[in-house]
């Protein structure tokens, strides 16, 4: 998660891994993907199969968010 958007090609699988000592989630703003609580070292993966902009964040820590920009085919 971070302030700068991340650009990826269509068909890319993104992986988020919790490197913190406290639990987090990864949840799309539009509900298209999401995780349960991720303890330290746990991960979630999601494949982005359509172009567009996907915003996401942590349900526990609303200040933690990010954006993935998925490029065209």
Tab-separated table of C-alpha atoms in Angstrom:
chain	number	residue	atom	x	y	z
A	1	UNK	CA	0.000	0.000	0.000
A	2	UNK	CA	1.265	3.417	-0.719
A	3	UNK	CA	0.511	6.884	-1.937
A	4	UNK	CA	1.622	6.315	-5.551
A	5	UNK	CA	-0.532	4.252	-7.933
A	6	UNK	CA	1.035	1.073	-9.288
A	7	UNK	CA	0.647	0.329	-13.022
A	8	UNK	CA	0.419	-3.295	-14.183
A	9	UNK	CA	-0.559	-5.053	-17.429
A	10	UNK	CA	-3.877	-6.891	-17.802
A	11	UNK	CA	-3.524	-10.486	-16.589
A	12	UNK	CA	-1.047	-9.684	-13.830
A	13	UNK	CA	-1.453	-11.318	-10.431
A	14	UNK	CA	-0.676	-8.936	-7.575
A	15	UNK	CA	0.389	-10.330	-4.206
A	16	UNK	CA	0.143	-8.459	-0.924
A	17	UNK	CA	2.095	-9.814	2.064
A	18	UNK	CA	1.681	-8.445	5.571
A	19	UNK	CA	5.142	-7.536	6.843
A	20	UNK	CA	3.803	-5.785	9.954
A	21	UNK	CA	3.452	-7.232	13.445
A	22	UNK	CA	-0.270	-6.312	13.471
A	23	UNK	CA	-3.060	-7.795	11.312
A	24	UNK	CA	-4.275	-6.073	8.136
A	25	UNK	CA	-6.737	-6.735	5.338
A	26	UNK	CA	-6.623	-5.952	1.629
A	27	UNK	CA	-10.075	-5.015	0.350
A	28	UNK	CA	-11.080	-3.498	-2.986
A	29	UNK	CA	-13.217	-0.382	-2.651
A	30	UNK	CA	-15.709	-1.920	-5.105
A	31	UNK	CA	-15.744	-5.291	-3.298
A	32	UNK	CA	-14.262	-7.192	-6.258
A	33	UNK	CA	-11.562	-8.777	-4.083
A	34	UNK	CA	-10.632	-8.913	-0.435
A	35	UNK	CA	-8.933	-10.825	2.314
A	36	UNK	CA	-9.694	-11.999	5.794
A	37	UNK	CA	-7.336	-10.740	8.487
A	38	UNK	CA	-3.739	-11.274	7.388
A	39	UNK	CA	-1.310	-11.922	10.212
A	40	UNK	CA	2.390	-11.205	9.788
A	41	UNK	CA	3.767	-13.225	6.873
A	42	UNK	CA	0.369	-14.101	5.385
A	43	UNK	CA	-0.497	-13.109	1.799
A	44	UNK	CA	-3.386	-12.592	-0.597
A	45	UNK	CA	-3.158	-12.749	-4.397
A	46	UNK	CA	-5.549	-11.345	-6.991
A	47	UNK	CA	-5.355	-11.524	-10.792
A	48	UNK	CA	-6.402	-8.361	-12.649
A	49	UNK	CA	-8.084	-9.443	-15.886
A	50	UNK	CA	-9.670	-6.174	-16.992
A	51	UNK	CA	-8.281	-2.707	-17.663
A	52	UNK	CA	-9.185	0.027	-15.235
A	53	UNK	CA	-8.336	1.580	-11.906
A	54	UNK	CA	-8.754	-0.454	-8.726
A	55	UNK	CA	-8.617	1.273	-5.348
A	56	UNK	CA	-8.111	-0.823	-2.209
A	57	UNK	CA	-7.371	-0.453	1.464
A	58	UNK	CA	-7.159	-2.028	4.887
A	59	UNK	CA	-10.496	-2.414	6.692
A	60	UNK	CA	-8.775	-2.014	10.078
A	61	UNK	CA	-6.567	0.961	9.195
A	62	UNK	CA	-8.475	3.302	6.842
A	63	UNK	CA	-5.397	5.483	6.358
A	64	UNK	CA	-3.727	2.557	4.551
A	65	UNK	CA	-4.792	2.490	0.933
A	66	UNK	CA	-3.517	2.176	-2.589
A	67	UNK	CA	-4.450	2.164	-6.260
A	68	UNK	CA	-3.621	-0.234	-9.058
A	69	UNK	CA	-3.955	0.962	-12.651
A	70	UNK	CA	-4.448	-2.006	-14.980
A	71	UNK	CA	-3.345	-1.291	-18.553
A	72	UNK	CA	-5.109	-2.166	-21.771
A	73	UNK	CA	-4.658	-5.382	-23.723
